[in-house]
Amino acid sequence: MPRSKRRTVADMGPDDDDRHCSKRLRNTTSSRRFSNKTEDTSSFSQKRCLAWFREYTSPDDPDMLGPEGMEKFCEDIGVEPENVVMLVLAWKMSARQMGFFTQQEWLKGLVDLQCDTISKLQSKLDYLRSLLNDQVTFKSIYRYAYDFARDKDQRSMDIETAKAMLQLLLGKHWVLFGQFNNFLEHSKYKVINKDQWCNILEFSRTILSDLSNYDVDGAWPVMLDEFVEWLKVSKVGDTLRS
């Protein structure tokens, strides 16, 4: 079949030229409208937020962001998985299990933060960290961390996980944290229950580093009574050695 002759602009009549210009104008307008739509990310879009979530899930389980996806997500936003800001973000989402975000949890947290892109969430990281400076909010995050981090098959948190979480939350703020961590390493305790967990925070906030305001007859858990005794013995030993 012979190739049809291609028409040039010179071959077109006035009507053809008008139709050509109109078509070109429509295409240009449509292209500009589409371009503006894709470039405008200033306002929050739940659809875009959900599409972002899907970048970290697998086709086999599109509604669950798991450990591999979490690693990529942390890399994309420039935060180590062990960074405390990830705990705050999980708290914002009311995430149930460490290392996992469900679609519902993701939307809950990021709709609240109005974040649907990497850059938007990065701009909120300082805000998320600042929440730890409020005592009431910190207490809520601290209590949340217990159920978030513990093995869901167990009622209590294993001691290694507890030490890691205490380091994350209290390591930089509690003067006696180093001694308490050392006490746990040499103690009989293999798990920490929720009552002990909550009282550790109260102890760190209310008891002076010299233990001068510690009430032996107070309602502290036995674990903390034992810590105080251990600390006193340690200090006596240090004094004798010096």
Short mmCIF file of C-alpha atoms in Angstrom, two decimals:
data_model
loop_
_atom_site.label_atom_id
_atom_site.label_comp_id
_atom_site.label_asym_id
_atom_site.label_seq_id
_atom_site.Cartn_x
_atom_site.Cartn_y
_atom_site.Cartn_z
CA MET A 1 0.00 0.00 0.00
CA PRO A 2 1.48 3.36 -1.01
CA ARG A 3 2.28 5.72 1.85
CA SER A 4 -0.20 8.57 2.06
CA LYS A 5 1.18 12.01 1.31
CA ARG A 6 1.84 13.99 4.48
CA ARG A 7 0.14 17.40 4.44
CA THR A 8 2.26 20.40 5.32
CA VAL A 9 1.14 23.69 6.81
CA ALA A 10 1.42 25.17 3.33
CA ASP A 11 -1.12 22.64 2.00
CA MET A 12 -3.71 23.57 4.61
CA GLY A 13 -6.51 25.96 3.86
CA PRO A 14 -7.85 28.65 6.22
CA ASP A 15 -10.34 26.21 7.80
CA ASP A 16 -7.64 23.62 8.35
CA ASP A 17 -5.40 26.22 9.92
CA ASP A 18 -8.16 27.33 12.30
CA ARG A 19 -8.90 23.75 13.27
CA HIS A 20 -5.18 23.10 13.79
CA CYS A 21 -4.78 26.18 15.98
CA SER A 22 -7.89 25.35 17.99
CA LYS A 23 -6.70 21.80 18.59
CA ARG A 24 -3.24 23.02 19.56
CA LEU A 25 -4.77 25.56 21.96
CA ARG A 26 -6.95 22.88 23.54
CA ASN A 27 -3.98 20.55 23.94
CA THR A 28 -1.84 23.32 25.42
CA THR A 29 -4.58 24.37 27.84
CA SER A 30 -5.22 20.76 28.85
CA SER A 31 -1.52 20.12 29.31
CA ARG A 32 -1.12 23.24 31.43
CA ARG A 33 -4.13 22.30 33.53
CA PHE A 34 -2.74 18.79 34.09
CA SER A 35 0.70 20.17 34.85
CA ASN A 36 -0.66 22.58 37.41
CA LYS A 37 -2.67 19.82 39.01
CA THR A 38 0.30 17.47 39.38
CA GLU A 39 2.65 20.18 40.62
CA ASP A 40 0.27 21.58 43.23
CA THR A 41 1.10 19.55 46.33
CA SER A 42 0.62 22.37 48.81
CA SER A 43 -2.81 21.14 49.93
CA PHE A 44 -3.23 17.74 51.56
CA SER A 45 -4.54 14.90 49.41
CA GLN A 46 -5.70 11.67 51.02
CA LYS A 47 -5.41 9.98 47.64
CA ARG A 48 -1.75 11.04 47.36
CA CYS A 49 -1.17 9.97 50.98
CA LEU A 50 -2.56 6.53 50.23
CA ALA A 51 -0.50 6.22 47.05
CA TRP A 52 2.58 7.05 49.12
CA PHE A 53 1.66 4.28 51.57
CA ARG A 54 1.41 1.80 48.70
CA GLU A 55 5.06 2.49 47.81
CA TYR A 56 6.04 0.57 50.96
CA THR A 57 3.62 -2.36 50.78
CA SER A 58 3.65 -5.53 48.72
CA PRO A 59 0.97 -6.68 46.24
CA ASP A 60 0.35 -9.67 48.52
CA ASP A 61 -0.53 -7.43 51.48
CA PRO A 62 -1.28 -3.91 50.19
CA ASP A 63 -2.90 -2.77 53.43
CA MET A 64 0.08 -3.50 55.68
CA LEU A 65 3.46 -1.75 55.77
CA GLY A 66 5.87 -4.33 57.21
CA PRO A 67 9.53 -4.39 58.32
CA GLU A 68 11.02 -4.14 54.82
CA GLY A 69 8.72 -1.28 53.91
CA MET A 70 9.46 0.38 57.25
CA GLU A 71 13.17 0.29 56.52
CA LYS A 72 12.65 1.98 53.15
CA PHE A 73 10.24 4.51 54.67
CA CYS A 74 12.78 5.47 57.35
CA GLU A 75 15.49 5.76 54.71
CA ASP A 76 13.29 8.00 52.57
CA ILE A 77 12.53 10.43 55.41
CA GLY A 78 16.13 10.31 56.65
CA VAL A 79 15.45 8.87 60.12
CA GLU A 80 16.96 5.79 61.77
CA PRO A 81 14.32 3.22 62.79
CA GLU A 82 15.64 3.43 66.38
CA ASN A 83 15.19 7.21 66.54
CA VAL A 84 12.69 8.30 69.18
CA VAL A 85 10.83 10.39 66.59
CA MET A 86 9.64 7.14 65.00
CA LEU A 87 8.03 6.21 68.30
CA VAL A 88 6.29 9.58 68.42
CA LEU A 89 5.06 9.07 64.86
CA ALA A 90 3.78 5.60 65.75
CA TRP A 91 1.99 7.16 68.75
CA LYS A 92 0.39 9.70 66.41
CA MET A 93 -0.85 6.83 64.27
CA SER A 94 -1.92 4.74 67.29
CA ALA A 95 0.08 1.95 65.69
CA ARG A 96 -0.45 -1.34 67.49
CA GLN A 97 2.72 -3.25 66.64
CA MET A 98 6.34 -2.20 66.33
CA GLY A 99 7.65 -2.50 62.78
CA PHE A 100 4.21 -2.37 61.18
CA PHE A 101 1.76 0.32 60.06
CA THR A 102 -1.69 -0.61 58.79
CA GLN A 103 -3.34 1.54 56.15
CA GLN A 104 -5.82 2.78 58.74
CA GLU A 105 -3.03 3.73 61.17
CA TRP A 106 -1.06 5.47 58.42
CA LEU A 107 -4.03 7.58 57.38
CA LYS A 108 -4.95 8.39 60.98
CA GLY A 109 -1.52 9.83 61.74
CA LEU A 110 -0.71 11.51 58.45
CA VAL A 111 -4.15 13.04 57.94
CA ASP A 112 -3.74 14.58 61.39
CA LEU A 113 -0.27 15.85 60.43
CA GLN A 114 -1.49 16.83 56.93
CA CYS A 115 1.45 15.00 55.34
CA ASP A 116 1.18 13.25 51.99
CA THR A 117 4.80 13.51 50.77
CA ILE A 118 8.28 12.81 52.09
CA SER A 119 9.18 16.50 52.26
CA LYS A 120 6.05 17.38 54.23
CA LEU A 121 6.73 14.74 56.84
CA GLN A 122 10.38 15.78 57.06
CA SER A 123 9.21 19.32 57.82
CA LYS A 124 7.16 17.93 60.75
CA LEU A 125 9.96 15.94 62.41
CA ASP A 126 11.05 18.79 64.69
CA TYR A 127 7.42 19.27 65.72
CA LEU A 128 7.11 15.57 66.55
CA ARG A 129 10.30 15.71 68.65
CA SER A 130 9.03 18.80 70.45
CA LEU A 131 6.03 16.82 71.73
CA LEU A 132 8.42 15.01 74.05
CA ASN A 133 9.09 18.29 75.86
CA ASP A 134 5.54 18.46 77.18
CA GLN A 135 5.25 16.41 80.37
CA VAL A 136 1.67 15.33 79.81
CA THR A 137 2.30 14.30 76.19
CA PHE A 138 5.56 12.57 77.12
CA LYS A 139 3.73 10.53 79.75
CA SER A 140 1.16 9.48 77.15
CA ILE A 141 3.91 8.46 74.70
CA TYR A 142 5.82 6.65 77.46
CA ARG A 143 2.76 4.63 78.49
CA TYR A 144 1.93 3.92 74.85
CA ALA A 145 5.45 2.59 74.28
CA TYR A 146 4.88 -0.31 76.67
CA ASP A 147 2.03 -1.93 74.71
CA PHE A 148 3.57 -0.92 71.40
CA ALA A 149 6.93 -2.60 72.04
CA ARG A 150 6.00 -5.70 74.03
CA ASP A 151 5.40 -9.07 72.43
CA LYS A 152 1.63 -9.28 71.94
CA ASP A 153 1.68 -12.93 73.05
CA GLN A 154 3.01 -11.86 76.47
CA ARG A 155 1.43 -9.71 79.18
CA SER A 156 4.81 -8.28 80.19
CA MET A 157 7.73 -6.78 78.29
CA ASP A 158 10.95 -8.78 78.12
CA ILE A 159 13.86 -7.14 79.92
CA GLU A 160 16.02 -6.53 76.83
CA THR A 161 13.22 -4.71 75.02
CA ALA A 162 12.46 -2.77 78.20
CA LYS A 163 16.07 -1.63 78.57
CA ALA A 164 16.17 -0.50 74.94
CA MET A 165 12.93 1.46 75.28
CA LEU A 166 13.98 3.01 78.59
CA GLN A 167 17.25 4.08 76.98
CA LEU A 168 15.29 5.66 74.15
CA LEU A 169 12.88 7.53 76.42
CA LEU A 170 14.79 8.24 79.64
CA GLY A 171 18.44 7.75 78.76
CA LYS A 172 19.16 11.44 78.16
CA HIS A 173 16.87 12.85 80.85
CA TRP A 174 17.19 10.71 83.96
CA VAL A 175 20.38 11.24 85.94
CA LEU A 176 20.18 7.77 87.47
CA PHE A 177 19.41 5.95 84.24
CA GLY A 178 22.92 4.49 83.91
CA GLN A 179 22.75 3.03 87.41
CA PHE A 180 19.23 1.73 86.88
CA ASN A 181 20.22 0.06 83.63
CA ASN A 182 23.18 -1.52 85.40
CA PHE A 183 20.87 -2.69 88.17
CA LEU A 184 18.57 -4.38 85.65
CA GLU A 185 21.50 -6.14 84.00
CA HIS A 186 22.52 -7.69 87.31
CA SER A 187 19.03 -8.31 88.68
CA LYS A 188 16.79 -11.37 88.67
CA TYR A 189 14.21 -9.62 86.49
CA LYS A 190 13.49 -11.15 83.09
CA VAL A 191 10.39 -9.08 82.33
CA ILE A 192 8.84 -5.76 83.35
CA ASN A 193 5.09 -5.44 83.92
CA LYS A 194 3.07 -2.35 83.16
CA ASP A 195 2.84 -1.19 86.78
CA GLN A 196 6.62 -1.31 87.10
CA TRP A 197 7.00 0.46 83.75
CA CYS A 198 4.72 3.35 84.74
CA ASN A 199 6.33 3.71 88.17
CA ILE A 200 9.82 3.91 86.69
CA LEU A 201 8.77 7.14 84.96
CA GLU A 202 7.27 8.57 88.16
CA PHE A 203 10.38 7.60 90.10
CA SER A 204 12.64 9.30 87.53
CA ARG A 205 10.57 12.48 87.76
CA THR A 206 10.11 12.75 91.50
CA ILE A 207 13.06 11.13 93.30
CA LEU A 208 16.23 13.19 93.63
CA SER A 209 19.51 11.72 92.46
CA ASP A 210 20.79 11.51 96.06
CA LEU A 211 17.60 9.62 97.06
CA SER A 212 17.07 12.06 99.92
CA ASN A 213 13.32 12.28 99.28
CA TYR A 214 12.80 8.54 98.80
CA ASP A 215 10.24 7.15 101.22
CA VAL A 216 11.03 3.59 102.23
CA ASP A 217 7.41 3.12 103.25
CA GLY A 218 6.09 4.55 99.98
CA ALA A 219 3.98 2.60 97.53
CA TRP A 220 6.77 1.97 95.02
CA PRO A 221 7.03 -1.45 93.36
CA VAL A 222 9.47 -3.89 94.98
CA MET A 223 11.73 -3.52 91.95
CA LEU A 224 12.36 0.15 92.77
CA ASP A 225 12.86 -0.58 96.48
CA GLU A 226 15.49 -3.09 95.45
CA PHE A 227 17.09 -0.57 93.09
CA VAL A 228 17.41 1.96 95.91
CA GLU A 229 19.03 -0.64 98.17
CA TRP A 230 21.35 -1.73 95.37
CA LEU A 231 22.31 1.88 94.71
CA LYS A 232 23.05 2.57 98.38
CA VAL A 233 25.25 -0.53 98.61
CA SER A 234 27.03 0.49 95.41
CA LYS A 235 27.71 3.97 96.78
CA VAL A 236 29.06 2.55 100.05
CA GLY A 237 31.32 0.25 98.06
CA ASP A 238 32.56 3.14 95.95
CA THR A 239 33.29 5.17 99.11
CA LEU A 240 35.28 2.33 100.69
CA ARG A 241 37.29 1.76 97.53
CA SER A 242 38.15 5.44 97.28
#
